[in-house]
PDB file of C-alpha atoms in Angstrom:
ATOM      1  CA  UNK S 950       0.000   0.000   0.000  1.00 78.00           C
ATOM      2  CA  UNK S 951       1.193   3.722  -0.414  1.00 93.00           C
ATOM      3  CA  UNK S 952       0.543   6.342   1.565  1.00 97.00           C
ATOM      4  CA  UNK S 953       0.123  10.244   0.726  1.00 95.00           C
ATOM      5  CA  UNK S 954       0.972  12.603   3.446  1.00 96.00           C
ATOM      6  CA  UNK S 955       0.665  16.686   2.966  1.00 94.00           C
ATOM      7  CA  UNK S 956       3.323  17.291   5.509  1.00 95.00           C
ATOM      8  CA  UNK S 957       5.673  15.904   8.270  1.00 97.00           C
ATOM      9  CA  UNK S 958       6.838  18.054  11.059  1.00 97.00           C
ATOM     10  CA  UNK S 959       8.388  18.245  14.545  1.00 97.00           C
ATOM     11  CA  UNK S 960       7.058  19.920  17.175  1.00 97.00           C
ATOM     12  CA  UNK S 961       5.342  20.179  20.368  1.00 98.00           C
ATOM     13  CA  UNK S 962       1.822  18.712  21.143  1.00 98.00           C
ATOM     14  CA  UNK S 963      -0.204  21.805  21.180  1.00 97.00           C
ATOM     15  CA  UNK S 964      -3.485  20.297  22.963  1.00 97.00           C
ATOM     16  CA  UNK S 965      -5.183  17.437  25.164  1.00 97.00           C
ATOM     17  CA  UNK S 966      -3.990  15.448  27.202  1.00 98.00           C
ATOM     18  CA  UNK S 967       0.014  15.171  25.907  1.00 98.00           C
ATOM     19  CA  UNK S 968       0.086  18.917  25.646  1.00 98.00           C
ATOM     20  CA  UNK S 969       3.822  20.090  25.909  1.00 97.00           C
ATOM     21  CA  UNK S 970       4.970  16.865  24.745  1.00 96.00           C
ATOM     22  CA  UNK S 971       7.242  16.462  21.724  1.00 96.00           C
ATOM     23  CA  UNK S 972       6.056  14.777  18.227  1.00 97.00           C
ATOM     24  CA  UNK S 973       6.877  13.971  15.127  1.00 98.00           C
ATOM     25  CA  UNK S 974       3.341  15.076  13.233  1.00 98.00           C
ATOM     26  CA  UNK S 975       2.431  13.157  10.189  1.00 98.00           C
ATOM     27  CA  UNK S 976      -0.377  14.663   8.541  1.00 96.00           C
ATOM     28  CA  UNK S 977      -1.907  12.707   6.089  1.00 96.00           C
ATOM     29  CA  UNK S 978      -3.484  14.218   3.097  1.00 93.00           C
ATOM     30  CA  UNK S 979      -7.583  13.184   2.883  1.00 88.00           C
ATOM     31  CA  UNK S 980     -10.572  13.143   4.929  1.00 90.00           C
ATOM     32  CA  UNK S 981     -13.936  11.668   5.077  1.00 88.00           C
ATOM     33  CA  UNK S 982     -15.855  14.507   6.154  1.00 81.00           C
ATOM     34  CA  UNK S 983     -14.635  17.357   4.397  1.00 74.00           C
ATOM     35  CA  UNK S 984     -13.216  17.773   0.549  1.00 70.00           C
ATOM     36  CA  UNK S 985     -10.527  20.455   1.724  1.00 69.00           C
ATOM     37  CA  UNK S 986     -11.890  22.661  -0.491  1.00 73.00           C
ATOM     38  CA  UNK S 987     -12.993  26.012   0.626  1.00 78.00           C
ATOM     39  CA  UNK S 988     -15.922  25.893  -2.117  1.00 74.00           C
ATOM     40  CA  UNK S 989     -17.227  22.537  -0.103  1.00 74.00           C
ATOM     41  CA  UNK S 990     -16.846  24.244   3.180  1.00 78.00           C
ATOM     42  CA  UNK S 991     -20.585  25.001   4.016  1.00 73.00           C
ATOM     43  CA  UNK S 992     -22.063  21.833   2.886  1.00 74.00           C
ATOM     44  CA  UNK S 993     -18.989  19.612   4.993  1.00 68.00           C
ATOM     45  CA  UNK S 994     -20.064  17.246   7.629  1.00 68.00           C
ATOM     46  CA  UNK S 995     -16.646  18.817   9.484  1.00 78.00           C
ATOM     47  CA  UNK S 996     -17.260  22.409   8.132  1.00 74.00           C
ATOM     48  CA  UNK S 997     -15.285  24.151  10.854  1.00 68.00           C
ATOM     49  CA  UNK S 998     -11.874  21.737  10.535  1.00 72.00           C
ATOM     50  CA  UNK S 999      -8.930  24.434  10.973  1.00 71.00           C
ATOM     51  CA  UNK S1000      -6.104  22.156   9.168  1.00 70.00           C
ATOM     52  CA  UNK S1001      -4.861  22.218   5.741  1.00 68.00           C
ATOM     53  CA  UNK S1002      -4.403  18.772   4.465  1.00 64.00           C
ATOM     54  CA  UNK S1003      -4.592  19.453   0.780  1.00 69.00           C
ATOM     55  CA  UNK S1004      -2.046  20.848  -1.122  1.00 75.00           C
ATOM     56  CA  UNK S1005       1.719  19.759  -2.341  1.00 85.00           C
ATOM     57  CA  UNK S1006       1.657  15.734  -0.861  1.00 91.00           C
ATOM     58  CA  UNK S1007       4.628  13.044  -1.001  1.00 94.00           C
ATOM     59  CA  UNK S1008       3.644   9.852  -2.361  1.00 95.00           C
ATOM     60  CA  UNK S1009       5.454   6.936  -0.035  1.00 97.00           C
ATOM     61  CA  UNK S1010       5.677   3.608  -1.775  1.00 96.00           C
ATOM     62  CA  UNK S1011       5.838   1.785   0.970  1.00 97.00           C
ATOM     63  CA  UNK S1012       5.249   1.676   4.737  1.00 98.00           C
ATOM     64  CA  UNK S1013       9.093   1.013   5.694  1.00 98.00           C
ATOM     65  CA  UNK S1014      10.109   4.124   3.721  1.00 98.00           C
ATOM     66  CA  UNK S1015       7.123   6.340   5.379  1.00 98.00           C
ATOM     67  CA  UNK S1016       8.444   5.079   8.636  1.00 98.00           C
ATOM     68  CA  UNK S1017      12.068   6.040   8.084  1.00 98.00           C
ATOM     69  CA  UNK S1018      11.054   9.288   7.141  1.00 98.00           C
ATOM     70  CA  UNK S1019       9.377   9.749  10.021  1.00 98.00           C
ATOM     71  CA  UNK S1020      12.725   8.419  11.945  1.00 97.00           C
ATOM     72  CA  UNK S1021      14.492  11.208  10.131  1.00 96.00           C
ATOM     73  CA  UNK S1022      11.957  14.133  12.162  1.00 96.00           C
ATOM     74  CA  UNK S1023      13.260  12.941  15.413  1.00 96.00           C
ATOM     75  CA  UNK S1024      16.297  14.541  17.270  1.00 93.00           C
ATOM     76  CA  UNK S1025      19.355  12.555  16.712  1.00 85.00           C
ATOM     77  CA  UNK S1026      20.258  10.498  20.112  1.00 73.00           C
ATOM     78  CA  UNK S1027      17.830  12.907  22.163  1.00 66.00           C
ATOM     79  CA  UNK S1028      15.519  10.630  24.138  1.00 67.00           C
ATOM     80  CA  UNK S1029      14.398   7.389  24.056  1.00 73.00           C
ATOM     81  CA  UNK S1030      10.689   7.509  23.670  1.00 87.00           C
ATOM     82  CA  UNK S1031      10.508   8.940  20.169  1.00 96.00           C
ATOM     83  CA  UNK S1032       6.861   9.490  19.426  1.00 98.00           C
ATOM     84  CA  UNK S1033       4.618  10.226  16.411  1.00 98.00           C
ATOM     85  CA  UNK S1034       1.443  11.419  16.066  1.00 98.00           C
ATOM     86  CA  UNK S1035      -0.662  10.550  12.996  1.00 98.00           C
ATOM     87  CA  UNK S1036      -3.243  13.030  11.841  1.00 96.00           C
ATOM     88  CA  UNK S1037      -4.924  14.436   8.873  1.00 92.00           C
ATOM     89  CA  UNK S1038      -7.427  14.840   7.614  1.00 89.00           C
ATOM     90  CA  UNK S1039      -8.317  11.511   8.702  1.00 96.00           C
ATOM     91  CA  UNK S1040      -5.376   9.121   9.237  1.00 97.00           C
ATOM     92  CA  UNK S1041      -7.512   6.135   9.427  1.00 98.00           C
ATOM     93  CA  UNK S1042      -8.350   6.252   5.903  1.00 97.00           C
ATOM     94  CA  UNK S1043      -4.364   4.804   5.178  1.00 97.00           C
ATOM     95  CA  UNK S1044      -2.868   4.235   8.383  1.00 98.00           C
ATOM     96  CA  UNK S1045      -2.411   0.546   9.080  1.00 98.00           C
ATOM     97  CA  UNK S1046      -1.342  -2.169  10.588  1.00 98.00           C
ATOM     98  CA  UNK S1047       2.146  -2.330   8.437  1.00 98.00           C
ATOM     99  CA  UNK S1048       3.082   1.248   9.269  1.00 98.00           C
ATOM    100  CA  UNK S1049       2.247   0.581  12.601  1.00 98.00           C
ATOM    101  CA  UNK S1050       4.827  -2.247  13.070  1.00 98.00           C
ATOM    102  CA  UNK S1051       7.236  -0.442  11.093  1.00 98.00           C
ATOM    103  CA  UNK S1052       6.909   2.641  13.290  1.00 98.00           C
ATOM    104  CA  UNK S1053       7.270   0.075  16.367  1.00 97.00           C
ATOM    105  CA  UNK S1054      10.408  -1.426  15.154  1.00 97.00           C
ATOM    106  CA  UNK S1055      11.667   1.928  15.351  1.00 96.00           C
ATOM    107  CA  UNK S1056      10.745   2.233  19.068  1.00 95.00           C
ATOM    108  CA  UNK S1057       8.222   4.724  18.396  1.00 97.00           C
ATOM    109  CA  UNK S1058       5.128   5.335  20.262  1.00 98.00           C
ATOM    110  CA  UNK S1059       2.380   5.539  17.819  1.00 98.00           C
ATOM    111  CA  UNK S1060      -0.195   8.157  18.549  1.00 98.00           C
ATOM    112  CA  UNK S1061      -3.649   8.403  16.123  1.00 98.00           C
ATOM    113  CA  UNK S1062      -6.485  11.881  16.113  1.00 98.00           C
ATOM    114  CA  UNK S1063      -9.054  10.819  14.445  1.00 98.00           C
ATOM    115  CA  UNK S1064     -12.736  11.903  13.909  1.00 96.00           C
ATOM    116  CA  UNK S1065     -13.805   8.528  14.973  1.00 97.00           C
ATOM    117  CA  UNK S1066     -15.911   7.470  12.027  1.00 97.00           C
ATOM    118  CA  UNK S1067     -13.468   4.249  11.274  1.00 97.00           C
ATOM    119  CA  UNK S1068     -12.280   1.909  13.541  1.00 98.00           C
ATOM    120  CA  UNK S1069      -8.944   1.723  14.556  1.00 98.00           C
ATOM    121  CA  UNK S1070      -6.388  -0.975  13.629  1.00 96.00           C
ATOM    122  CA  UNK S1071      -5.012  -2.835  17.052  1.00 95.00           C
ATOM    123  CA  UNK S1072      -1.586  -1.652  18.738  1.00 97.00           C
ATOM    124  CA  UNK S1073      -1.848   1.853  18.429  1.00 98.00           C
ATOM    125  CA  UNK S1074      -0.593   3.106  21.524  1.00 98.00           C
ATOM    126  CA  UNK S1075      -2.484   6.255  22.219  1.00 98.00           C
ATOM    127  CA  UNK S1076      -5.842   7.507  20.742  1.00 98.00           C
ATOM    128  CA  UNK S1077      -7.478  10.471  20.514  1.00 98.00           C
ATOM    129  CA  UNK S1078     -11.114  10.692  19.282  1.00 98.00           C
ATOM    130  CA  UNK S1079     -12.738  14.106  18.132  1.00 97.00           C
ATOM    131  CA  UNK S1080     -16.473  13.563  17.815  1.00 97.00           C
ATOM    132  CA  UNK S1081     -18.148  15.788  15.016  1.00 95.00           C
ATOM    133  CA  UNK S1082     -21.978  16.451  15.130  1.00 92.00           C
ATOM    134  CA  UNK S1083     -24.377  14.385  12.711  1.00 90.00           C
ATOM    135  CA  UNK S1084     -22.141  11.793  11.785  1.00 93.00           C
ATOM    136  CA  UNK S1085     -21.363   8.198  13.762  1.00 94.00           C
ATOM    137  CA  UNK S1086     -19.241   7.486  15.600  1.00 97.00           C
ATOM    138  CA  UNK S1087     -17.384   3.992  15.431  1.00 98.00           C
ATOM    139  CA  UNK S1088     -14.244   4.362  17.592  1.00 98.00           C
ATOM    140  CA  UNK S1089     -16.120   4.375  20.902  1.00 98.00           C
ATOM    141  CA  UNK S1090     -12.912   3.888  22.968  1.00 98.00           C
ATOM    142  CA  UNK S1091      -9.273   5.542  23.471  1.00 98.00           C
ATOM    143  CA  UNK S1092      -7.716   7.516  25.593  1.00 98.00           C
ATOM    144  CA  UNK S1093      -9.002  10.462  25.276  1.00 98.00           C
ATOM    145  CA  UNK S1094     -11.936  12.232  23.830  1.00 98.00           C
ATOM    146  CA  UNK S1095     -11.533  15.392  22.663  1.00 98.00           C
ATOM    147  CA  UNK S1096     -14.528  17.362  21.439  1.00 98.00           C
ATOM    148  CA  UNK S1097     -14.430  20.720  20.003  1.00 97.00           C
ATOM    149  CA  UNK S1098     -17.469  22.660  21.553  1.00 98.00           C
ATOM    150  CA  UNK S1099     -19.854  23.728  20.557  1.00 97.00           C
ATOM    151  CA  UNK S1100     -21.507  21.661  18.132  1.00 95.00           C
ATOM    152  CA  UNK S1101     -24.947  21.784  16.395  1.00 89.00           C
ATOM    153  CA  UNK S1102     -26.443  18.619  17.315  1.00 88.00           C
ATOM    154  CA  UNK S1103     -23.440  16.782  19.692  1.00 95.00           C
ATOM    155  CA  UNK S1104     -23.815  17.517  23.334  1.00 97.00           C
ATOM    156  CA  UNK S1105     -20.774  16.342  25.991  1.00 98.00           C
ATOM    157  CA  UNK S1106     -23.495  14.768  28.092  1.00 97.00           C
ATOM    158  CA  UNK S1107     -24.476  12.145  25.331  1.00 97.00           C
ATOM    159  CA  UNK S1108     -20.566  10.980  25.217  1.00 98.00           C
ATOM    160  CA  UNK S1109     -19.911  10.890  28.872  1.00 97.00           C
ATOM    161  CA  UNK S1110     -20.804   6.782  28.561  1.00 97.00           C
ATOM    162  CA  UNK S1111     -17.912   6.403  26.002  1.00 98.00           C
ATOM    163  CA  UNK S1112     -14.832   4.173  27.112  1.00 98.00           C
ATOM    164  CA  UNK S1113     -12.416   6.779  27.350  1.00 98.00           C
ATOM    165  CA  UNK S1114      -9.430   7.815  30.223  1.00 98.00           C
ATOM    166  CA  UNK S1115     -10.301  11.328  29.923  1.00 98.00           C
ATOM    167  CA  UNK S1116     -12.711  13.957  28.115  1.00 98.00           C
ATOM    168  CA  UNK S1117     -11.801  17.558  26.851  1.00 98.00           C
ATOM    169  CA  UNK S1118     -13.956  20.275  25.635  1.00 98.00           C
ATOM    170  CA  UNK S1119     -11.857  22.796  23.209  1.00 98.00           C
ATOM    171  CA  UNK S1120     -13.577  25.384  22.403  1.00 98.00           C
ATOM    172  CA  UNK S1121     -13.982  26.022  18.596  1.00 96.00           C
ATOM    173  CA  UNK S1122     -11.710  28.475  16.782  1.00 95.00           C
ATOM    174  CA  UNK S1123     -13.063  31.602  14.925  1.00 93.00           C
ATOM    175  CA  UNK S1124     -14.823  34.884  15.444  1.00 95.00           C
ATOM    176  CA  UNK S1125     -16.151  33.277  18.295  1.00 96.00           C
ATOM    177  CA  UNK S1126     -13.657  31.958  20.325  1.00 97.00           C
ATOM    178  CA  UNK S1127     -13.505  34.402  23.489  1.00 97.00           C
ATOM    179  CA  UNK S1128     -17.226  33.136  23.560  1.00 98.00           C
ATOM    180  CA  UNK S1129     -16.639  29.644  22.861  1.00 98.00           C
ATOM    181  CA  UNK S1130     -14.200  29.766  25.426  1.00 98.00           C
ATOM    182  CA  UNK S1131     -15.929  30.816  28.309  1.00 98.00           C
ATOM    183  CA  UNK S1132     -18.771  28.598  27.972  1.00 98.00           C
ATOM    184  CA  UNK S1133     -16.370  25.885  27.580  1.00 98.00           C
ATOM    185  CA  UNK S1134     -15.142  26.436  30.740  1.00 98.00           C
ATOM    186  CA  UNK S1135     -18.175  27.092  32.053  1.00 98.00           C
ATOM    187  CA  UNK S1136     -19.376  23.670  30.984  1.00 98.00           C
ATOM    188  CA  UNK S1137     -15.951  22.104  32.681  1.00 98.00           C
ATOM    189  CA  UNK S1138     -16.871  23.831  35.968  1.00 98.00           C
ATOM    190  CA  UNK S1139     -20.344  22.567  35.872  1.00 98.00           C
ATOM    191  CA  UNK S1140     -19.504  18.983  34.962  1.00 98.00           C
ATOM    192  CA  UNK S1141     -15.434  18.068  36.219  1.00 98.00           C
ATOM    193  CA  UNK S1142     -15.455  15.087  34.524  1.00 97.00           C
ATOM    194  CA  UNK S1143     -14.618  17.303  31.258  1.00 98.00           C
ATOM    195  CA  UNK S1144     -11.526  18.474  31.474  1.00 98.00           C
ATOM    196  CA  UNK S1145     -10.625  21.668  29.617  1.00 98.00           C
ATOM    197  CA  UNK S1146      -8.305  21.913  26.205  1.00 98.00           C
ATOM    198  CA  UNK S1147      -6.859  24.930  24.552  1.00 97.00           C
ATOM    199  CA  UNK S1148      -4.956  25.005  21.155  1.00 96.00           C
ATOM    200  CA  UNK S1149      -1.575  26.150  22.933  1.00 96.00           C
ATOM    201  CA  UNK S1150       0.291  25.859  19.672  1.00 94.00           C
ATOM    202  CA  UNK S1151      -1.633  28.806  18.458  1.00 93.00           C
ATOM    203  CA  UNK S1152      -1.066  30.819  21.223  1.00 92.00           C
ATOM    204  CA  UNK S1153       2.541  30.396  20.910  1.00 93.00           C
ATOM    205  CA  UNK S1154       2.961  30.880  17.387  1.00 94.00           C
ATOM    206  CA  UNK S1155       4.034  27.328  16.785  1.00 94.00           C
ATOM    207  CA  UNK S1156       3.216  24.338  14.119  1.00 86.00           C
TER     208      UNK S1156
END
């Protein structure tokens, strides 16, 4: 199988629950929900999405070679725990269970976000599910769930029975934010089992 990926990047994790932590980012190209295109924005199931995952793509032949690649973000003999996160668009339309291994053999913890709408190949070591309103959800268990709030038609109460370690609310980018924002925290102080996540990578200027 190949794989097409818009960019890979090092950096720090800029939100949830590994916020501060750093990651090799592979962002592959594609998604499910939304086209990319701006003219397909207002009719997208995920017409708020904030990420660019169109544009100039590599084409990887191979899992082994996507994997090395990946190697190649990752600071020379700096730590031992090398870790990549896989996002998109929607990762789970390519990522698999031979890029997962490969990734492994290179002692990598392998990360997934994901909008939750395909299941999840076994031995991923750390999942992330964002939830998007009017669209099902088949990934009903991780780590964490991360919802981006609010959402027409998706309330935090009616996920609160999902198998997850922990839940965030981060508020939704835009015009709105300062809004979004306080009723997200709002929300977190009315119901603590929803823990509170902001985009810190914007706020520092940061990939």
């Amino acid at each position: 199988m190949s794989y097409i990926v818009q960019e890979i990047f090092y950096s720090l994790q800029g939100e949830g629950a590994r916020t501060g932590r750093p990651a090799v980012f592979c962002r592959f190209a594609g998604c499910n929900l939304w086209s990319g295109r701006e003219v397909d924005r207002a009719t997208a199931r995920c017409n708020f999405c904030d990420t660019n995952f169109r544009g100039d793509v590599q084409c990887f032949v191979n899992s082994q070679d996507l994997a090395e690649t990946i190697a190649n973000f990752w600071p020379k003999d700096k730590g031992d725990h090398p870790y990549v996160i896989c996002t998109g668009g929607e990762p789970l339309l390519q990522l698999d269970h031979r890029l997962i291994s490969d990734l492994h053999d290179l002692n990598f913890e392998v990360a997934i976000e994901t909008n939750g709408t395909i299941l999840a190949p076994p031995k991923i070591d750390w999942v992330c599910v964002s939830p998007k309103g009017g669209v099902d959800l088949v990934q009903t268990c991780g780590d964490e769930l991360k919802l981006v709030y609010p959402q027409l038609n998706l309330d935090p109460h009616d996920l609160e029975h999902l198998d997850f370690r922990y839940f965030f609310l981060q508020p939704m980018d835009g015009p709105e934010l300062a809004r979004n924002t306080a009723h997200a925290i709002q929300y977190c102080l009315d119901h603590p089992s929803w823990y509170l996540s902001l985009q810190i990578h914007k706020y520092l200027s940061i990939k």
